[in-house]
């Protein structure tokens, strides 16, 4: 079974949202993948997703209540086939954890799979307004549908 890990900075906004959208999409498509999400930082480890992200998720009919933050671990390179990061700084942070080609080639920017959205990364919504959270959902839906259609 193929496996996917979504990675952002805090694992409380973008990557848990990606995990939940991905689970919804694979269930709809009748596909089987293992998936999880993680943050490059441990600052929010053990916490629920950000309340603003949870509320935006709910308004778009996703349930973000069960996800808890965890930090990315080096062993994740062995556990996952695809490591999809949200922005360039996530990419650099993950990149710095391994020198092995087989690890690094698993890592890509999730927006590389976008078909309709023109975003080159998923913007960090943490310090922005409420609209940032809906923008995250819009970009992730497009990227995840693109990823599934390319890799299934
Ligand atoms: P995330 O958003 O990486 O999408 O989970 C952030 C969450 C927390 C912080 C920054 C970004 N922070 O600085 O605590």
PDB file of N, CA, C and O in Angstrom, residues 5-11 13-15 18 38-41 83-96 107-114 119-127 136 139-140 143:
ATOM      1  N   UNK A   5       2.942  11.240   3.657  1.00  0.00           N
ATOM      2  CA  UNK A   5       3.032  12.074   4.853  1.00  0.00           C
ATOM      3  C   UNK A   5       2.973  13.541   4.438  1.00  0.00           C
ATOM      4  O   UNK A   5       3.726  13.977   3.559  1.00  0.00           O
ATOM      5  N   UNK A   6       2.076  14.297   5.060  1.00  0.00           N
ATOM      6  CA  UNK A   6       1.949  15.735   4.810  1.00  0.00           C
ATOM      7  C   UNK A   6       2.714  16.478   5.901  1.00  0.00           C
ATOM      8  O   UNK A   6       2.558  16.163   7.094  1.00  0.00           O
ATOM      9  N   UNK A   7       3.508  17.472   5.482  1.00  0.00           N
ATOM     10  CA  UNK A   7       4.367  18.165   6.454  1.00  0.00           C
ATOM     11  C   UNK A   7       4.228  19.677   6.326  1.00  0.00           C
ATOM     12  O   UNK A   7       4.253  20.230   5.228  1.00  0.00           O
ATOM     13  N   UNK A   8       4.061  20.346   7.487  1.00  0.00           N
ATOM     14  CA  UNK A   8       4.147  21.815   7.539  1.00  0.00           C
ATOM     15  C   UNK A   8       5.025  22.188   8.729  1.00  0.00           C
ATOM     16  O   UNK A   8       5.807  21.353   9.206  1.00  0.00           O
ATOM     17  N   UNK A   9       4.906  23.400   9.216  1.00  0.00           N
ATOM     18  CA  UNK A   9       5.756  23.829  10.333  1.00  0.00           C
ATOM     19  C   UNK A   9       5.217  23.335  11.682  1.00  0.00           C
ATOM     20  O   UNK A   9       5.906  22.643  12.427  1.00  0.00           O
ATOM     21  N   UNK A  10       3.972  23.685  11.984  1.00  0.00           N
ATOM     22  CA  UNK A  10       3.440  23.400  13.322  1.00  0.00           C
ATOM     23  C   UNK A  10       2.598  22.139  13.422  1.00  0.00           C
ATOM     24  O   UNK A  10       2.302  21.678  14.516  1.00  0.00           O
ATOM     25  N   UNK A  11       2.177  21.606  12.264  1.00  0.00           N
ATOM     26  CA  UNK A  11       1.231  20.476  12.220  1.00  0.00           C
ATOM     27  C   UNK A  11      -0.065  20.798  12.971  1.00  0.00           C
ATOM     28  O   UNK A  11      -0.668  19.914  13.586  1.00  0.00           O
ATOM     29  N   UNK A  13      -2.153  23.545  11.332  1.00  0.00           N
ATOM     30  CA  UNK A  13      -3.017  24.203  10.335  1.00  0.00           C
ATOM     31  C   UNK A  13      -2.997  23.442   9.005  1.00  0.00           C
ATOM     32  O   UNK A  13      -3.921  22.686   8.701  1.00  0.00           O
ATOM     33  N   UNK A  14      -1.940  23.638   8.213  1.00  0.00           N
ATOM     34  CA  UNK A  14      -1.953  23.137   6.833  1.00  0.00           C
ATOM     35  C   UNK A  14      -1.874  21.623   6.701  1.00  0.00           C
ATOM     36  O   UNK A  14      -2.682  21.019   5.975  1.00  0.00           O
ATOM     37  N   UNK A  15      -0.897  20.995   7.356  1.00  0.00           N
ATOM     38  CA  UNK A  15      -0.747  19.551   7.106  1.00  0.00           C
ATOM     39  C   UNK A  15      -1.854  18.693   7.719  1.00  0.00           C
ATOM     40  O   UNK A  15      -2.256  17.702   7.102  1.00  0.00           O
ATOM     41  N   UNK A  18      -4.531  18.959   5.219  1.00  0.00           N
ATOM     42  CA  UNK A  18      -4.215  18.118   4.053  1.00  0.00           C
ATOM     43  C   UNK A  18      -4.537  16.652   4.335  1.00  0.00           C
ATOM     44  O   UNK A  18      -5.115  15.957   3.491  1.00  0.00           O
ATOM     45  N   UNK A  38       2.690  15.687   9.897  1.00  0.00           N
ATOM     46  CA  UNK A  38       3.689  16.011  10.926  1.00  0.00           C
ATOM     47  C   UNK A  38       4.171  17.436  10.715  1.00  0.00           C
ATOM     48  O   UNK A  38       4.006  18.014   9.634  1.00  0.00           O
ATOM     49  N   UNK A  39       4.792  18.005  11.760  1.00  0.00           N
ATOM     50  CA  UNK A  39       5.384  19.337  11.673  1.00  0.00           C
ATOM     51  C   UNK A  39       6.888  19.264  11.808  1.00  0.00           C
ATOM     52  O   UNK A  39       7.404  18.366  12.484  1.00  0.00           O
ATOM     53  N   UNK A  40       7.580  20.192  11.193  1.00  0.00           N
ATOM     54  CA  UNK A  40       9.036  20.218  11.378  1.00  0.00           C
ATOM     55  C   UNK A  40       9.374  20.699  12.789  1.00  0.00           C
ATOM     56  O   UNK A  40      10.432  20.387  13.313  1.00  0.00           O
ATOM     57  N   UNK A  41       8.478  21.458  13.410  1.00  0.00           N
ATOM     58  CA  UNK A  41       8.674  21.962  14.774  1.00  0.00           C
ATOM     59  C   UNK A  41       7.880  21.123  15.769  1.00  0.00           C
ATOM     60  O   UNK A  41       6.816  20.599  15.446  1.00  0.00           O
ATOM     61  N   UNK A  83       6.516  12.334   0.715  1.00  0.00           N
ATOM     62  CA  UNK A  83       6.503  13.339   1.779  1.00  0.00           C
ATOM     63  C   UNK A  83       6.182  14.667   1.097  1.00  0.00           C
ATOM     64  O   UNK A  83       6.974  15.191   0.316  1.00  0.00           O
ATOM     65  N   UNK A  84       4.965  15.165   1.343  1.00  0.00           N
ATOM     66  CA  UNK A  84       4.484  16.365   0.639  1.00  0.00           C
ATOM     67  C   UNK A  84       4.510  17.547   1.591  1.00  0.00           C
ATOM     68  O   UNK A  84       3.792  17.566   2.605  1.00  0.00           O
ATOM     69  N   UNK A  85       5.348  18.538   1.270  1.00  0.00           N
ATOM     70  CA  UNK A  85       5.516  19.706   2.144  1.00  0.00           C
ATOM     71  C   UNK A  85       4.719  20.885   1.600  1.00  0.00           C
ATOM     72  O   UNK A  85       4.368  20.927   0.419  1.00  0.00           O
ATOM     73  N   UNK A  86       4.458  21.847   2.483  1.00  0.00           N
ATOM     74  CA  UNK A  86       3.575  22.963   2.132  1.00  0.00           C
ATOM     75  C   UNK A  86       4.313  24.150   1.540  1.00  0.00           C
ATOM     76  O   UNK A  86       3.736  24.889   0.741  1.00  0.00           O
ATOM     77  N   UNK A  87       5.552  24.370   1.975  1.00  0.00           N
ATOM     78  CA  UNK A  87       6.277  25.533   1.456  1.00  0.00           C
ATOM     79  C   UNK A  87       7.776  25.260   1.404  1.00  0.00           C
ATOM     80  O   UNK A  87       8.254  24.206   1.852  1.00  0.00           O
ATOM     81  N   UNK A  88       8.478  26.227   0.848  1.00  0.00           N
ATOM     82  CA  UNK A  88       9.918  26.087   0.619  1.00  0.00           C
ATOM     83  C   UNK A  88      10.690  25.928   1.935  1.00  0.00           C
ATOM     84  O   UNK A  88      11.661  25.163   1.989  1.00  0.00           O
ATOM     85  N   UNK A  89      10.250  26.601   2.982  1.00  0.00           N
ATOM     86  CA  UNK A  89      10.993  26.462   4.249  1.00  0.00           C
ATOM     87  C   UNK A  89      10.783  25.074   4.855  1.00  0.00           C
ATOM     88  O   UNK A  89      11.716  24.498   5.420  1.00  0.00           O
ATOM     89  N   UNK A  90       9.589  24.501   4.699  1.00  0.00           N
ATOM     90  CA  UNK A  90       9.393  23.106   5.136  1.00  0.00           C
ATOM     91  C   UNK A  90      10.344  22.200   4.359  1.00  0.00           C
ATOM     92  O   UNK A  90      10.956  21.283   4.910  1.00  0.00           O
ATOM     93  N   UNK A  91      10.454  22.472   3.046  1.00  0.00           N
ATOM     94  CA  UNK A  91      11.323  21.653   2.186  1.00  0.00           C
ATOM     95  C   UNK A  91      12.765  21.703   2.697  1.00  0.00           C
ATOM     96  O   UNK A  91      13.418  20.668   2.852  1.00  0.00           O
ATOM     97  N   UNK A  92      13.227  22.908   2.989  1.00  0.00           N
ATOM     98  CA  UNK A  92      14.618  23.060   3.463  1.00  0.00           C
ATOM     99  C   UNK A  92      14.813  22.368   4.816  1.00  0.00           C
ATOM    100  O   UNK A  92      15.847  21.730   5.049  1.00  0.00           O
ATOM    101  N   UNK A  93      13.825  22.497   5.699  1.00  0.00           N
ATOM    102  CA  UNK A  93      13.941  21.873   7.026  1.00  0.00           C
ATOM    103  C   UNK A  93      14.011  20.345   6.931  1.00  0.00           C
ATOM    104  O   UNK A  93      14.780  19.710   7.651  1.00  0.00           O
ATOM    105  N   UNK A  94      13.209  19.774   6.057  1.00  0.00           N
ATOM    106  CA  UNK A  94      13.216  18.315   5.887  1.00  0.00           C
ATOM    107  C   UNK A  94      14.492  17.876   5.168  1.00  0.00           C
ATOM    108  O   UNK A  94      15.143  16.897   5.547  1.00  0.00           O
ATOM    109  N   UNK A  95      14.845  18.649   4.177  1.00  0.00           N
ATOM    110  CA  UNK A  95      16.042  18.370   3.368  1.00  0.00           C
ATOM    111  C   UNK A  95      17.293  18.289   4.246  1.00  0.00           C
ATOM    112  O   UNK A  95      18.188  17.474   4.007  1.00  0.00           O
ATOM    113  N   UNK A  96      17.308  19.127   5.295  1.00  0.00           N
ATOM    114  CA  UNK A  96      18.485  19.195   6.175  1.00  0.00           C
ATOM    115  C   UNK A  96      18.614  17.958   7.071  1.00  0.00           C
ATOM    116  O   UNK A  96      19.642  17.764   7.718  1.00  0.00           O
ATOM    117  N   UNK A 107      10.570  13.738  -1.233  1.00  0.00           N
ATOM    118  CA  UNK A 107      10.031  15.017  -0.752  1.00  0.00           C
ATOM    119  C   UNK A 107       9.652  15.914  -1.920  1.00  0.00           C
ATOM    120  O   UNK A 107      10.472  16.161  -2.812  1.00  0.00           O
ATOM    121  N   UNK A 108       8.413  16.395  -1.937  1.00  0.00           N
ATOM    122  CA  UNK A 108       8.048  17.388  -2.956  1.00  0.00           C
ATOM    123  C   UNK A 108       7.074  18.416  -2.389  1.00  0.00           C
ATOM    124  O   UNK A 108       6.414  18.185  -1.371  1.00  0.00           O
ATOM    125  N   UNK A 109       7.015  19.550  -3.084  1.00  0.00           N
ATOM    126  CA  UNK A 109       6.066  20.604  -2.721  1.00  0.00           C
ATOM    127  C   UNK A 109       4.686  20.167  -3.186  1.00  0.00           C
ATOM    128  O   UNK A 109       4.494  19.841  -4.370  1.00  0.00           O
ATOM    129  N   UNK A 110       3.724  20.191  -2.304  1.00  0.00           N
ATOM    130  CA  UNK A 110       2.384  19.700  -2.642  1.00  0.00           C
ATOM    131  C   UNK A 110       1.787  20.503  -3.796  1.00  0.00           C
ATOM    132  O   UNK A 110       1.044  19.957  -4.627  1.00  0.00           O
ATOM    133  N   UNK A 111       2.126  21.799  -3.885  1.00  0.00           N
ATOM    134  CA  UNK A 111       1.545  22.638  -4.945  1.00  0.00           C
ATOM    135  C   UNK A 111       2.048  22.257  -6.337  1.00  0.00           C
ATOM    136  O   UNK A 111       1.453  22.680  -7.334  1.00  0.00           O
ATOM    137  N   UNK A 112       3.112  21.451  -6.414  1.00  0.00           N
ATOM    138  CA  UNK A 112       3.542  20.960  -7.728  1.00  0.00           C
ATOM    139  C   UNK A 112       2.446  20.123  -8.393  1.00  0.00           C
ATOM    140  O   UNK A 112       2.476  19.902  -9.600  1.00  0.00           O
ATOM    141  N   UNK A 113       1.507  19.629  -7.595  1.00  0.00           N
ATOM    142  CA  UNK A 113       0.425  18.783  -8.133  1.00  0.00           C
ATOM    143  C   UNK A 113      -0.847  19.569  -8.443  1.00  0.00           C
ATOM    144  O   UNK A 113      -1.841  18.973  -8.853  1.00  0.00           O
ATOM    145  N   UNK A 114      -0.825  20.890  -8.221  1.00  0.00           N
ATOM    146  CA  UNK A 114      -2.021  21.695  -8.513  1.00  0.00           C
ATOM    147  C   UNK A 114      -2.330  21.681 -10.008  1.00  0.00           C
ATOM    148  O   UNK A 114      -1.425  21.736 -10.841  1.00  0.00           O
ATOM    149  N   UNK A 119      -0.994  28.765  -7.039  1.00  0.00           N
ATOM    150  CA  UNK A 119      -0.092  28.959  -5.902  1.00  0.00           C
ATOM    151  C   UNK A 119       1.192  28.153  -6.053  1.00  0.00           C
ATOM    152  O   UNK A 119       1.164  27.015  -6.494  1.00  0.00           O
ATOM    153  N   UNK A 120       2.322  28.757  -5.667  1.00  0.00           N
ATOM    154  CA  UNK A 120       3.588  28.016  -5.711  1.00  0.00           C
ATOM    155  C   UNK A 120       3.917  27.422  -4.349  1.00  0.00           C
ATOM    156  O   UNK A 120       4.862  26.659  -4.202  1.00  0.00           O
ATOM    157  N   UNK A 121       3.150  27.776  -3.322  1.00  0.00           N
ATOM    158  CA  UNK A 121       3.220  27.095  -2.026  1.00  0.00           C
ATOM    159  C   UNK A 121       1.892  27.296  -1.303  1.00  0.00           C
ATOM    160  O   UNK A 121       1.055  28.092  -1.737  1.00  0.00           O
ATOM    161  N   UNK A 122       1.692  26.550  -0.207  1.00  0.00           N
ATOM    162  CA  UNK A 122       0.486  26.747   0.596  1.00  0.00           C
ATOM    163  C   UNK A 122       0.860  27.776   1.663  1.00  0.00           C
ATOM    164  O   UNK A 122       1.670  27.478   2.546  1.00  0.00           O
ATOM    165  N   UNK A 123       0.316  28.997   1.583  1.00  0.00           N
ATOM    166  CA  UNK A 123       0.764  30.057   2.491  1.00  0.00           C
ATOM    167  C   UNK A 123       0.430  29.727   3.948  1.00  0.00           C
ATOM    168  O   UNK A 123      -0.649  29.208   4.245  1.00  0.00           O
ATOM    169  N   UNK A 124       1.376  30.039   4.825  1.00  0.00           N
ATOM    170  CA  UNK A 124       1.180  29.842   6.259  1.00  0.00           C
ATOM    171  C   UNK A 124       0.062  30.771   6.743  1.00  0.00           C
ATOM    172  O   UNK A 124       0.189  31.993   6.655  1.00  0.00           O
ATOM    173  N   UNK A 125      -1.060  30.228   7.233  1.00  0.00           N
ATOM    174  CA  UNK A 125      -2.204  31.079   7.602  1.00  0.00           C
ATOM    175  C   UNK A 125      -2.143  31.586   9.043  1.00  0.00           C
ATOM    176  O   UNK A 125      -3.015  32.343   9.478  1.00  0.00           O
ATOM    177  N   UNK A 126      -1.113  31.172   9.803  1.00  0.00           N
ATOM    178  CA  UNK A 126      -1.125  31.324  11.267  1.00  0.00           C
ATOM    179  C   UNK A 126      -1.274  32.760  11.726  1.00  0.00           C
ATOM    180  O   UNK A 126      -2.007  33.049  12.655  1.00  0.00           O
ATOM    181  N   UNK A 127      -0.554  33.681  11.063  1.00  0.00           N
ATOM    182  CA  UNK A 127      -0.585  35.073  11.488  1.00  0.00           C
ATOM    183  C   UNK A 127      -1.502  35.942  10.629  1.00  0.00           C
ATOM    184  O   UNK A 127      -1.506  37.163  10.738  1.00  0.00           O
ATOM    185  N   UNK A 136      -6.190  28.041   2.175  1.00  0.00           N
ATOM    186  CA  UNK A 136      -5.452  26.787   2.405  1.00  0.00           C
ATOM    187  C   UNK A 136      -6.291  25.603   1.907  1.00  0.00           C
ATOM    188  O   UNK A 136      -5.791  24.721   1.194  1.00  0.00           O
ATOM    189  N   UNK A 139      -6.476  25.482  -2.020  1.00  0.00           N
ATOM    190  CA  UNK A 139      -5.227  25.029  -2.656  1.00  0.00           C
ATOM    191  C   UNK A 139      -5.025  23.532  -2.405  1.00  0.00           C
ATOM    192  O   UNK A 139      -4.677  22.779  -3.317  1.00  0.00           O
ATOM    193  N   UNK A 140      -5.283  23.108  -1.160  1.00  0.00           N
ATOM    194  CA  UNK A 140      -5.056  21.695  -0.825  1.00  0.00           C
ATOM    195  C   UNK A 140      -6.006  20.769  -1.587  1.00  0.00           C
ATOM    196  O   UNK A 140      -5.588  19.700  -2.043  1.00  0.00           O
ATOM    197  N   UNK A 143      -4.545  20.489  -5.108  1.00  0.00           N
ATOM    198  CA  UNK A 143      -3.263  19.764  -5.121  1.00  0.00           C
ATOM    199  C   UNK A 143      -3.477  18.274  -4.843  1.00  0.00           C
ATOM    200  O   UNK A 143      -2.879  17.411  -5.492  1.00  0.00           O
TER     201      UNK A 143
END
